[in-house]
Coordinates of C-alpha atoms and ligand atoms in Angstrom, one line a residue:
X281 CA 23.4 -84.8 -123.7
X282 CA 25.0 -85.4 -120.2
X283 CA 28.5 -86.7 -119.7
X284 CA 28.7 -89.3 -116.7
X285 CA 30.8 -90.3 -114.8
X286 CA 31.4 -94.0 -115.5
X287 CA 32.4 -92.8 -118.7
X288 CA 34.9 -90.2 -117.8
X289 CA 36.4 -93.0 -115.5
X290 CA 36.3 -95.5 -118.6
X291 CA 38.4 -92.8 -120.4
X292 CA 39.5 -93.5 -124.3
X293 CA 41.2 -96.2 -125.2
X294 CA 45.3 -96.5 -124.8
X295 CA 45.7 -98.5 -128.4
X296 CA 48.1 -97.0 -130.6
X297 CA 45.9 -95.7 -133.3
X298 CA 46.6 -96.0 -137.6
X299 CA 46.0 -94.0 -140.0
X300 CA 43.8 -94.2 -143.1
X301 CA 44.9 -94.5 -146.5
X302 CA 42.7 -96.0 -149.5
X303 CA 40.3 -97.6 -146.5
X304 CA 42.9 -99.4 -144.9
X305 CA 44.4 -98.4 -141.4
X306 CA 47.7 -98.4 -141.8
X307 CA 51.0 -97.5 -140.0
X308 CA 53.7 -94.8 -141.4
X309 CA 55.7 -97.0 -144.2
X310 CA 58.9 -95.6 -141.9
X311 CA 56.7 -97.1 -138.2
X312 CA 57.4 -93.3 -137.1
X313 CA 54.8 -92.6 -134.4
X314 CA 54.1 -89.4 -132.3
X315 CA 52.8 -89.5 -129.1
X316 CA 49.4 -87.1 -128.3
X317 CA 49.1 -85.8 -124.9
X318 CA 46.2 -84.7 -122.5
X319 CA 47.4 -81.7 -121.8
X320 CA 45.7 -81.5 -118.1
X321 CA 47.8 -84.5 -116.9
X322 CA 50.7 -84.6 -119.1
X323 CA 50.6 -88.2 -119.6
X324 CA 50.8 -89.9 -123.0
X325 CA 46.9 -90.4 -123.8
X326 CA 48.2 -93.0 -127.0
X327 CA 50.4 -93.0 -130.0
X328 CA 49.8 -91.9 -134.0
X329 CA 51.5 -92.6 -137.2
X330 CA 53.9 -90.0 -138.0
X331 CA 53.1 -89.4 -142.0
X332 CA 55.9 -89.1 -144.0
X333 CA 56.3 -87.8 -147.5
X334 CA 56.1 -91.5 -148.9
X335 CA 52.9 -92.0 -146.5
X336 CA 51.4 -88.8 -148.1
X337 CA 52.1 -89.6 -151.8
X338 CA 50.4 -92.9 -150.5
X339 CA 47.4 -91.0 -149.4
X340 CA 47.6 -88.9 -152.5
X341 CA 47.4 -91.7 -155.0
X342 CA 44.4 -93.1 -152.9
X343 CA 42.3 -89.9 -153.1
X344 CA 43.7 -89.9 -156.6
X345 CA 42.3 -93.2 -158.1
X346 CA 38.7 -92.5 -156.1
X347 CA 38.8 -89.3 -158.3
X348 CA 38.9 -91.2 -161.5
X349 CA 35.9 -90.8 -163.6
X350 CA 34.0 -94.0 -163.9
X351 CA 35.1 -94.8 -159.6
X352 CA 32.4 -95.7 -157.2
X353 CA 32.8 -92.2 -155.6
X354 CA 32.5 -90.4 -159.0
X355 CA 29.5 -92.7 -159.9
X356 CA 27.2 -91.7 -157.1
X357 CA 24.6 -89.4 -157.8
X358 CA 24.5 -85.9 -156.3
X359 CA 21.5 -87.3 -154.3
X360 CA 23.2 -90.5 -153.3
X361 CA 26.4 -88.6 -152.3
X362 CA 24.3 -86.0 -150.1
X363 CA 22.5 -89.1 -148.7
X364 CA 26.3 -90.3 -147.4
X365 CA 26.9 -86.7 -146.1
X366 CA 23.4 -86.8 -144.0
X367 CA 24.5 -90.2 -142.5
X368 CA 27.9 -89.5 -141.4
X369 CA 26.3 -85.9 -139.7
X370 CA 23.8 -88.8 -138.1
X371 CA 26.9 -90.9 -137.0
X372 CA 28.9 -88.0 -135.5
X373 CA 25.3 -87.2 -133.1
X374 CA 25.1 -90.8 -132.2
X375 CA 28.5 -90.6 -130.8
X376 CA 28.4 -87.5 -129.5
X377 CA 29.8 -88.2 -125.6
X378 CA 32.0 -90.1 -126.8
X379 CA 33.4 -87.9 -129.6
X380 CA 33.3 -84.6 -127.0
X381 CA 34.9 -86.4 -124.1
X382 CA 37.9 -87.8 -126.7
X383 CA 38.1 -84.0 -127.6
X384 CA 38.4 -83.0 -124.0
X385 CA 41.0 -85.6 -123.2
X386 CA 43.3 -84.7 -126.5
X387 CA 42.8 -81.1 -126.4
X388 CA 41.8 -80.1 -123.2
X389 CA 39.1 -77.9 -123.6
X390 CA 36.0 -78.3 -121.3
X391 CA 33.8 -81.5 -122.5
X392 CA 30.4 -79.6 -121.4
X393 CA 31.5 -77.4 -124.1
X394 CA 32.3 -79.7 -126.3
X395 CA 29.0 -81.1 -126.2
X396 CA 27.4 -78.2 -126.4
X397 CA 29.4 -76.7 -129.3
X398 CA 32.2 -78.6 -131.0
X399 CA 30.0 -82.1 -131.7
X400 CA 27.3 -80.6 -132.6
X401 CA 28.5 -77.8 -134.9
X402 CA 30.5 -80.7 -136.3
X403 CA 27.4 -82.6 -137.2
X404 CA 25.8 -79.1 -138.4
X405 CA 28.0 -79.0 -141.2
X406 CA 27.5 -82.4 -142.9
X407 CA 23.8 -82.3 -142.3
X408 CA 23.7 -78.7 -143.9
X409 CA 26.2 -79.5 -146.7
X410 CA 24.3 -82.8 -147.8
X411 CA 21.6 -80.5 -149.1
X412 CA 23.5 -78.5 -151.3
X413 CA 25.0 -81.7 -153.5
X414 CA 21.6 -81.7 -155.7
X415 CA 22.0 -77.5 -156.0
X416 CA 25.0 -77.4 -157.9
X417 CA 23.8 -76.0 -160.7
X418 CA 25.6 -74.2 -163.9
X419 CA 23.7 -71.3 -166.0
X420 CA 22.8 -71.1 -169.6
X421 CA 24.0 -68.0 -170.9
X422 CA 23.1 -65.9 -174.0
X423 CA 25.7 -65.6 -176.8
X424 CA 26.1 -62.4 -178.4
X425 CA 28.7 -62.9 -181.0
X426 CA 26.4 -65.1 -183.1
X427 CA 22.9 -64.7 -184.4
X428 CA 21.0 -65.7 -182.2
X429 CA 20.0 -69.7 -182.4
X430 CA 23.1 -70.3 -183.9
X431 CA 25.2 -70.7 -180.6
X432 CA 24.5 -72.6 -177.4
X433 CA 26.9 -71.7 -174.0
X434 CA 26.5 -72.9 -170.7
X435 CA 28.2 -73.8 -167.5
X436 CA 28.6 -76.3 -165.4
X437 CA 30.5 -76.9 -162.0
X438 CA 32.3 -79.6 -161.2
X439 CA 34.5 -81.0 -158.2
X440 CA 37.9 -79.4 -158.3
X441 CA 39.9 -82.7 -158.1
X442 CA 42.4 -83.9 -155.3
X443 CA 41.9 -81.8 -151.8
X444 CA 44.6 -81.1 -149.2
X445 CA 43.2 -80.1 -145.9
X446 CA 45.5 -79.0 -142.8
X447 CA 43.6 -78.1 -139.7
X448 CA 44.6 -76.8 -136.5
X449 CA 44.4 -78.3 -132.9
X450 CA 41.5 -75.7 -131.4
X451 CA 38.2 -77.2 -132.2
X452 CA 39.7 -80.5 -133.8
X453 CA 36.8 -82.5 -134.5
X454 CA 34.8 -79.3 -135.9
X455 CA 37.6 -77.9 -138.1
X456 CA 37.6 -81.2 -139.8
X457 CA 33.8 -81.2 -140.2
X458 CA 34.0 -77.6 -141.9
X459 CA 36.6 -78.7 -144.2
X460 CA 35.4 -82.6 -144.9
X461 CA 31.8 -81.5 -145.4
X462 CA 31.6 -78.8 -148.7
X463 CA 34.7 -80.5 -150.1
X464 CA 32.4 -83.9 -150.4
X465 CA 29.5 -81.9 -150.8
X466 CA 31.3 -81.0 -154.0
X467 CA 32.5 -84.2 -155.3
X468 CA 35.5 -84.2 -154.9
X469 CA 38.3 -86.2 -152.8
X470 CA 40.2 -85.1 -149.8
X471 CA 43.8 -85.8 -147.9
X472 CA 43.1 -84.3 -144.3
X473 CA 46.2 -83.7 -142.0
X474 CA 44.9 -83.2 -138.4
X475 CA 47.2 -81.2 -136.0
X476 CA 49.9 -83.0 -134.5
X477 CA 48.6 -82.6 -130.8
X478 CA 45.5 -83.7 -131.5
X479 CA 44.7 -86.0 -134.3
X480 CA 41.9 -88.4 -132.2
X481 CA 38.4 -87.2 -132.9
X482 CA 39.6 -86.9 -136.6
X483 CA 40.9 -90.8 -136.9
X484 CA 37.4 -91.4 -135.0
X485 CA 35.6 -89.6 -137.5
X486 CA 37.3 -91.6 -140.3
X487 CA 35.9 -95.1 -138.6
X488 CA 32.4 -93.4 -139.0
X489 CA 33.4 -92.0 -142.3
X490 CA 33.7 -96.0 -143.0
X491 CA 30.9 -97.0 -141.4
X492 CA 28.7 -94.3 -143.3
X493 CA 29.5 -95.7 -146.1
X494 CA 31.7 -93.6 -148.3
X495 CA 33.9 -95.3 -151.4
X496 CA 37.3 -96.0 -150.2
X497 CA 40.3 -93.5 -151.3
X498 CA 37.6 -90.7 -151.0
X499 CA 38.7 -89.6 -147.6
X500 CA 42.0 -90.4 -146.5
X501 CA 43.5 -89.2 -142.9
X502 CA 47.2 -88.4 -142.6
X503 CA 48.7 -88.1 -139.0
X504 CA 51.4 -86.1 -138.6
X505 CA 53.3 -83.1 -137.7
X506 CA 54.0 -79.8 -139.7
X507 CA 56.5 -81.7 -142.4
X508 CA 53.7 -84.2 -142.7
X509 CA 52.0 -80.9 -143.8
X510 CA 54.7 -79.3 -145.9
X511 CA 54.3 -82.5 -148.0
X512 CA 51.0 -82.5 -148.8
X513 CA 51.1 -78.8 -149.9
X514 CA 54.0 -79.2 -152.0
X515 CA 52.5 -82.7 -153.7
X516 CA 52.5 -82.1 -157.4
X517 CA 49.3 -84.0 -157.8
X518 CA 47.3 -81.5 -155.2
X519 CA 44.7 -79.8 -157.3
X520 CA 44.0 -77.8 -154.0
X521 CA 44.7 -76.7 -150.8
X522 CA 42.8 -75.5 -147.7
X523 CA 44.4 -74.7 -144.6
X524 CA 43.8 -73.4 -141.0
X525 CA 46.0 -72.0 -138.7
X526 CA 48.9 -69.4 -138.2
X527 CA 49.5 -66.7 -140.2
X528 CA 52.7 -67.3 -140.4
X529 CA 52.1 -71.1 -141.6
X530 CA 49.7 -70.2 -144.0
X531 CA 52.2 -67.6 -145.6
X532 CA 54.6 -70.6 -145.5
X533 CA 52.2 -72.3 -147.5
X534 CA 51.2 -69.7 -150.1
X535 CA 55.0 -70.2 -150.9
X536 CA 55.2 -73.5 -151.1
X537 CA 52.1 -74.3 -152.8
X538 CA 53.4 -72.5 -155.9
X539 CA 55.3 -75.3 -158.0
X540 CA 51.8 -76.5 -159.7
X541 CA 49.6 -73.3 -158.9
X542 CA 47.4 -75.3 -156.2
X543 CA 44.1 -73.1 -155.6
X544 CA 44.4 -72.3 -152.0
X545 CA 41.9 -71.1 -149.4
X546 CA 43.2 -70.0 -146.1
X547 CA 41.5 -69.2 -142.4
X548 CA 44.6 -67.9 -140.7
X549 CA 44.5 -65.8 -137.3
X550 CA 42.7 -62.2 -135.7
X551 CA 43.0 -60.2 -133.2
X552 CA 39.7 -59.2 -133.1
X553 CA 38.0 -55.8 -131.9
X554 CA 35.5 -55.5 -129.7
X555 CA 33.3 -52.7 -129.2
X556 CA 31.4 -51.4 -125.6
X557 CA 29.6 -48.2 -125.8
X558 CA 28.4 -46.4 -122.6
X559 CA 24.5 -46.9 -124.0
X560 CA 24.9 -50.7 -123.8
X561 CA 23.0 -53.5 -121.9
X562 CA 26.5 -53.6 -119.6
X563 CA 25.7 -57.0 -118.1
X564 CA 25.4 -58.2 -121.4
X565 CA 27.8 -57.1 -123.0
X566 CA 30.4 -58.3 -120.4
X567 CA 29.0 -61.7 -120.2
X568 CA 29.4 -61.9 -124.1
X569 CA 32.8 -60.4 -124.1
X570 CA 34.4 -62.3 -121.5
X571 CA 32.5 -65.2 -123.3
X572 CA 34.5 -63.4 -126.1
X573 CA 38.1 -64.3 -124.8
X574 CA 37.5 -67.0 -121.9
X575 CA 35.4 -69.5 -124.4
X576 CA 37.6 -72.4 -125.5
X577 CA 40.8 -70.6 -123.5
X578 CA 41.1 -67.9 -125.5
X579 CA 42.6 -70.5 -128.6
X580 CA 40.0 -69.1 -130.8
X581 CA 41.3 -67.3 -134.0
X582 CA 38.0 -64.9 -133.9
X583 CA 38.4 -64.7 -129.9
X584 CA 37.5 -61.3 -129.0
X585 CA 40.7 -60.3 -127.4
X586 CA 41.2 -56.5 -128.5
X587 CA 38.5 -55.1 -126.3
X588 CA 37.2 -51.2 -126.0
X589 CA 35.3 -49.4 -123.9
X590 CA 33.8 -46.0 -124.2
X591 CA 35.1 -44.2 -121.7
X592 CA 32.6 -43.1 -119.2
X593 CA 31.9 -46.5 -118.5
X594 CA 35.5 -48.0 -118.8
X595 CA 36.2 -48.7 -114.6
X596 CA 32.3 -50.4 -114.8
X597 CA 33.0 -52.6 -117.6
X598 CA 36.5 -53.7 -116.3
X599 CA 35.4 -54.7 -112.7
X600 CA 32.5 -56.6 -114.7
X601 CA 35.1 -58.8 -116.3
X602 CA 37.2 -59.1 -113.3
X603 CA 33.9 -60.5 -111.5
X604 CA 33.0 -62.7 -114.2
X605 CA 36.7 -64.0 -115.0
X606 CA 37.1 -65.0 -111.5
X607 CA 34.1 -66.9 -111.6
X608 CA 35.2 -69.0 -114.4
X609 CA 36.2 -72.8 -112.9
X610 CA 39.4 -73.6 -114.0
X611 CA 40.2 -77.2 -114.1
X612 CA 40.3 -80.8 -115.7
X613 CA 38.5 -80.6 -118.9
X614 CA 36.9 -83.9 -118.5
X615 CA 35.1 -82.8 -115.4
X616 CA 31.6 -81.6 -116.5
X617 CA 32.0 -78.6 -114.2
X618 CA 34.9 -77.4 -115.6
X619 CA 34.7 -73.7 -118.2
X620 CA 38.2 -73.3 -118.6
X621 CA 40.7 -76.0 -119.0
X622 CA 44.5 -76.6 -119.9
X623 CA 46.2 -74.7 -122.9
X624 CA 47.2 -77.5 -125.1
X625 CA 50.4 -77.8 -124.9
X626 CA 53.6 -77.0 -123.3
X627 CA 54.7 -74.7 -126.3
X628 CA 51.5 -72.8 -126.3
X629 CA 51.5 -72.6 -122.4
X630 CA 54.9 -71.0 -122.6
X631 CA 54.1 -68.8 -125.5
X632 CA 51.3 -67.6 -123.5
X633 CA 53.4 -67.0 -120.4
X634 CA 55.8 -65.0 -122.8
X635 CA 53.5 -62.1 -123.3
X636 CA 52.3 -61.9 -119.9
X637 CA 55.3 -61.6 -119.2
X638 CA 55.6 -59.4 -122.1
X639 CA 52.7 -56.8 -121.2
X640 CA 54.2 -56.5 -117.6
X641 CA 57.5 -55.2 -119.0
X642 CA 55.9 -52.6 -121.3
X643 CA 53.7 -51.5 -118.2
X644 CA 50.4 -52.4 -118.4
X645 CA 48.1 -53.6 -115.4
X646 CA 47.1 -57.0 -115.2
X647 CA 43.7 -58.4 -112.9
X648 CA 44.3 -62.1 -112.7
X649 CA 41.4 -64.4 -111.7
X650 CA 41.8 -65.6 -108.2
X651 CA 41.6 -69.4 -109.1
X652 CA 44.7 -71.3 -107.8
X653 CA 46.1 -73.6 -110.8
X654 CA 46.6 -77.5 -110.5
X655 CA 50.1 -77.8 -110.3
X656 CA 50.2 -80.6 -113.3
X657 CA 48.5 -79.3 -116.8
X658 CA 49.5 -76.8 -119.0
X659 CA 47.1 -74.2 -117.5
X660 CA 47.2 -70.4 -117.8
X661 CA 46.0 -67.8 -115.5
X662 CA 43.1 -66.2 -117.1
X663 CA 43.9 -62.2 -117.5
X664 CA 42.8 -58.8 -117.7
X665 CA 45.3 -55.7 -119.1
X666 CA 44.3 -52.5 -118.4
X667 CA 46.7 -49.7 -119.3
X668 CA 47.8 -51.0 -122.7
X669 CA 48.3 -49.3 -125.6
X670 CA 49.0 -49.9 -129.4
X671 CA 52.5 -51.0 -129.8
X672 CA 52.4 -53.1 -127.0
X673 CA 53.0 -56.6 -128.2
X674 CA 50.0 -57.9 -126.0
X675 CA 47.8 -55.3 -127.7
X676 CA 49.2 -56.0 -131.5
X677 CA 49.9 -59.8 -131.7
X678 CA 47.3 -62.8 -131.4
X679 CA 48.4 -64.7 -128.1
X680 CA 45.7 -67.1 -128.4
X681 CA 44.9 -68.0 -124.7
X682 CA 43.0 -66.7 -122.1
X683 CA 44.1 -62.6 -122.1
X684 CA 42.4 -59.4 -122.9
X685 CA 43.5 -56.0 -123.2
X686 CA 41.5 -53.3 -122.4
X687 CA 41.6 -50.1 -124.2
X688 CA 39.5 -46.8 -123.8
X689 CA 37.7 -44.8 -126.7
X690 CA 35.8 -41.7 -126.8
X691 CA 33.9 -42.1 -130.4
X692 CA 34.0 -44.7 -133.1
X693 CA 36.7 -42.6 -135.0
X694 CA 39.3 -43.4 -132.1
X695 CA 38.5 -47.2 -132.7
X696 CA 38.7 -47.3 -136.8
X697 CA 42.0 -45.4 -136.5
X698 CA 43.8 -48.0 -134.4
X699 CA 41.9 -51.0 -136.2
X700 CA 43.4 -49.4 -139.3
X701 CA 46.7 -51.0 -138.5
X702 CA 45.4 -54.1 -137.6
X703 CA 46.8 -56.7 -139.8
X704 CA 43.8 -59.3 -139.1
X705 CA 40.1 -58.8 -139.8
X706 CA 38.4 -62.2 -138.9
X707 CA 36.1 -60.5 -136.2
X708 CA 34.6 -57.7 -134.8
X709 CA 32.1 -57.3 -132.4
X710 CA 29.8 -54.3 -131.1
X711 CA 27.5 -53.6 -127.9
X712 CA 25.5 -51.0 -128.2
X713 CA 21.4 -50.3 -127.6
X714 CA 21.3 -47.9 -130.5
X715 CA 20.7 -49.5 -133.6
X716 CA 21.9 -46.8 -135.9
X717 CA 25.2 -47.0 -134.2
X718 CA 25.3 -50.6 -134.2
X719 CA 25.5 -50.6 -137.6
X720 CA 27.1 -48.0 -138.6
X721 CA 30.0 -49.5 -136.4
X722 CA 29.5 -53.2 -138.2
X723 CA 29.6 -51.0 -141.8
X724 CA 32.7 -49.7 -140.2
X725 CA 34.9 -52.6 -139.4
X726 CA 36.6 -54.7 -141.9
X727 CA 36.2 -58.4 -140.8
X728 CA 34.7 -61.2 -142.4
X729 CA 32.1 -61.7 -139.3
X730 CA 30.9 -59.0 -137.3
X731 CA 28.3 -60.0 -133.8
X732 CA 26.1 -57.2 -132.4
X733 CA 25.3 -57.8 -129.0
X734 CA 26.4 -60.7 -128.6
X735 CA 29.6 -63.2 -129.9
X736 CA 30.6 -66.5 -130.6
X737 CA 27.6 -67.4 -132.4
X738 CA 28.4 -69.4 -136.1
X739 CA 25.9 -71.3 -138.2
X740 CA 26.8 -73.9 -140.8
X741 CA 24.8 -71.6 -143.2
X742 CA 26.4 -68.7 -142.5
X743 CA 30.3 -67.6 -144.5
X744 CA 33.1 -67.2 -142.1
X745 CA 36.3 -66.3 -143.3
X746 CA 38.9 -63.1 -142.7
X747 CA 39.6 -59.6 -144.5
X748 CA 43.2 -58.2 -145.0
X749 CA 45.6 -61.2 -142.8
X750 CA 42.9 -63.1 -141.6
X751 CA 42.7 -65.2 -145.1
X752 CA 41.6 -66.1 -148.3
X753 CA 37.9 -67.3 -149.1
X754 CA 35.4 -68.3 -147.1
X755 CA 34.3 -71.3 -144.8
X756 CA 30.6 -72.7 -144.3
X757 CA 27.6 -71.2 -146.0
X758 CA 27.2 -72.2 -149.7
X759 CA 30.1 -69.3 -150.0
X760 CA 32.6 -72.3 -149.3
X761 CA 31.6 -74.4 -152.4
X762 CA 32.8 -72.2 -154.2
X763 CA 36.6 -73.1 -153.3
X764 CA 36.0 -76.9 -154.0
X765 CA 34.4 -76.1 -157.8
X766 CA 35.4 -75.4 -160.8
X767 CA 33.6 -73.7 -163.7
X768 CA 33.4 -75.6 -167.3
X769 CA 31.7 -73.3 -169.9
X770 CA 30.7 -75.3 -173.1
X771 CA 30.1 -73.6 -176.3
X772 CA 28.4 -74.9 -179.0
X773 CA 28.0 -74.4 -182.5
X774 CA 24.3 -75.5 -183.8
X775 CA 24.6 -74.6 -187.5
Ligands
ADP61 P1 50.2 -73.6 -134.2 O1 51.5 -72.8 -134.4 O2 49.2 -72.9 -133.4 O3 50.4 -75.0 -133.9 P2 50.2 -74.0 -137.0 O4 49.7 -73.1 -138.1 O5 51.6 -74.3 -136.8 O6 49.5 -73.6 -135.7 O7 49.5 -75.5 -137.3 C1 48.3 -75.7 -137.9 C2 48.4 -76.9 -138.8 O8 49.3 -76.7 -139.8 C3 48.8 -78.2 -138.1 O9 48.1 -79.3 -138.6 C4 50.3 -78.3 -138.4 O10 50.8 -79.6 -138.4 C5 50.3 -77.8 -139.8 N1 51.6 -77.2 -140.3 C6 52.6 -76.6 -139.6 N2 53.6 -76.2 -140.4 C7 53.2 -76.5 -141.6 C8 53.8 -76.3 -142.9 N3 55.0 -75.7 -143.1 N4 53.1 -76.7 -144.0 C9 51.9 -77.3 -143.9 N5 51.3 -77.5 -142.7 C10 51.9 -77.1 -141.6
MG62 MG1 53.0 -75.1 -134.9

């Protein structure tokens, strides 16, 4: 897929956009908007419906009533619901420039990337998830309190109900796609807030949603900010609730989602280790690892950003990544040349800037890239620490943009005892040409995903999800289903 340049020059269209609620596009009942920005000009790209608590009990009811028993959505069969899924995974290929350059104008990030990865990977997941509607299957189990004969038990699943989904701003279109695909897989309906800085790709996605051919109610997309949010996990008629972002949001939301005991699944943040030992492929492993941080600007909650190096090849390794990171071309996302673009907004610009700032104070060394920054854009200087050390802030805290910290290690022991006080495990990764130690190192680490020799490489078949702060429950794979489900065990009495 190429991205030309007529297009880029066509842009995306200016009209303020609506939301969708029961099928219909619809304004907030209140006519609050919020603007969305591209955050390499700083102009106003167009405006969205700012959801309000009235707008989501709107949306609610919607996803409610296609939930009934007996509605069109609940009347499909598993194969004619997977069918649906398969189509809309079509729709999101056939529109694939158009979807990756809207996700490169709203969020910033590089569009060859976007084509390469986010659409895509998007598409993987309803085209993978279609498949699994006709494999939902419950057991028949033996009863042993009974002669036997006498009893029948058995299980089935079934969809979990009413699905709130609250996604971040990072890989917009693809975060909705993980989320949108197993809960439909499932059966049952959804509610999806997109993040307030970027909420295009997903509206787009709901025109194709419509065009695929889904029942109305069984999707609905509220725009909005993190209030629009707060509703939606507090709505008493929420059976469940999946989110993705902050730590700090998603304990907001454990809270909050307490009044009816919503079921909750949660992909919150890392700060994610990454292991070079002396006996690796080195130009490998510092592609990969400054692959590890640089890819997507470093807003990547598994972005490698914690990386160690064994010693004896520590100076080797850094001057590696210096080499590579000044390579990078920094620039307008939409320009098909560009690898690393804008942060996304002012707020995470400044946030970034903070602990640069932050890391200089407590003393560590940072190796900037060379490139000069376009004055207008919320861009960051992509950076290297060395000298940092555990209880620095930019060695403990996710900054989620482009910055690394380099730390040295003599054995794998040094590196377990610091990850020990890690309070994410999303990611790990390892370099390393000796097999035994490669996994011996992966046994070692706890994160929900751990790359040897290499990084940044997800599947739609494969579980992603975090140990310890990282989250609750898994994403992708048929592991996911398993948060959209319920079990029903039927027991019967034959005598
Ligand atoms: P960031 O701080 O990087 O923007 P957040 O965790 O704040 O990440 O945002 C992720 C998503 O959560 C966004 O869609 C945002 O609107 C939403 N959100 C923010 N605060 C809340 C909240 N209190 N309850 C529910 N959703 C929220
Ligand atoms: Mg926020």
């Amino acid at each position: 897929m190429s991205v030309t340049t007529e297009r880029l020059a066509s842009g995306i269209s200016t009209t303020p956009r609506k939301m969708l609620v029961g099928g219909v596009w619809a304004d907030a009942l209140d006519g609050a908007v919020l603007e969305t920005l591209d955050p390499a000009t700083e102009e106003v790209l167009t405006t969205v419906p700012l959801g309000g608590t009235a707008d989501v009990d709107r949306a609610v009811r919607a996803a409610r009533a296609a939930f009934e028993p007996g509605s069109p959505w609940r009347r499909l069969s598993p194969s004619q619901r997977g069918r649906l899924i398969h189509r809309l995974g079509d729709l999101v290929l056939e529109h694939a420039e158009e979807l990756a350059l809207t996700e490169s104008r709203d969020n910033g990030k590089p569009v060859a990337y976007a084509a390469l990865a986010d659409i895509p990977m998007a598409a993987d997941l309803f085209h993978y998830m279609s498949g699994w509607t006709t494999k939902i299957e419950g057991n028949t189990i033996p009863f042993s309190a009974a002669p036997p004969g006498s009893f029948l038990s058995y299980t089935t699943r079934e969809p979990i109900g009413v699905v709130g989904q609250i996604i971040p701003w990072n890989f917009p279109l693809m975060m909705a796609a993980w989320k949108l695909a197993p809960a439909l897989a499932a059966g049952c309906t959804v509610v999806l807030k997109p993040a307030e800085q970027t909420p295009l790709s997903a509206l787009r996605l709901g025109e194709l949603i419509q065009e695929a051919g889904f029942p109305d109610g069984v999707v609905n997309i509220v725009t909005g900010d993190g209030a629009t949010g707060a509703a939606l996990v507090a709505h008493p008629d929420v059976d469940k609730v999946a989110f993705t972002g902050s730590t700090e949001v998603g304990k907001e939301i454990v809270r909050a989602s307490a009044g009816n005991l919503k079921k909750l699944t949660l992909e919150l943040g890392g700060k994610s280790p990454n292991i070079v030992y002396a006996d690796a492929d080195l130009p490998r492993a510092v592609a990969a690892s400054a692959g590890a941080i640089f890819f997507n600007q470093g807003e990547s909650c598994m972005a490698g950003s914690r990386l160690y190096v064994q010693r004896p090849v520590l100076d080797q390794v850094v001057e590696g990544l210096v080499a590579e990171m000044n390579r990078l071309v920094v620039g307008v996302g939409a320009d098909p040349a560009t690898q690393l673009g804008p942060l996304v907004s002012r707020e995470q610009l400044d946030r970034v800037r903070g602990y640069l700032t932050s890391g200089v104070r407590d003393g560590a060394v940072p190796h900037t890239g060379g490139q000069s920054l376009p004055a207008t854009g919320y861009f960051a200087p992509p950076t290297i620490f060395t000298g940092a050390e555990p209880g620095m802030r930019i060695v403990d805290e996710e900054i989620f943009g482009p910055v690394l910290v380099v730390l040295p290690f003599d054995g794998l022991e040094d590196v377990v005892a610091v990850e020990r006080a890690n309070p994410y495990g999303l990611a790990a990764g390892v370099f390393t040409r000796d097999v035994g130690k490669a996994f011996r190192t992966a046994d070692a680490m706890r994160a929900g995903t751990v790359f040897v020799n290499t990084w940044n490489a997800l599947d739609a078949a494969l579980p992603f999800g975090g140990y310890k702060q990282s989250g609750w429950g898994r994403e992708m794979g048929h592991a996911v289903l398993e948060n959209y489900l319920e079990t029903k065990t039927v027991i019967a009495d034959l005598s």
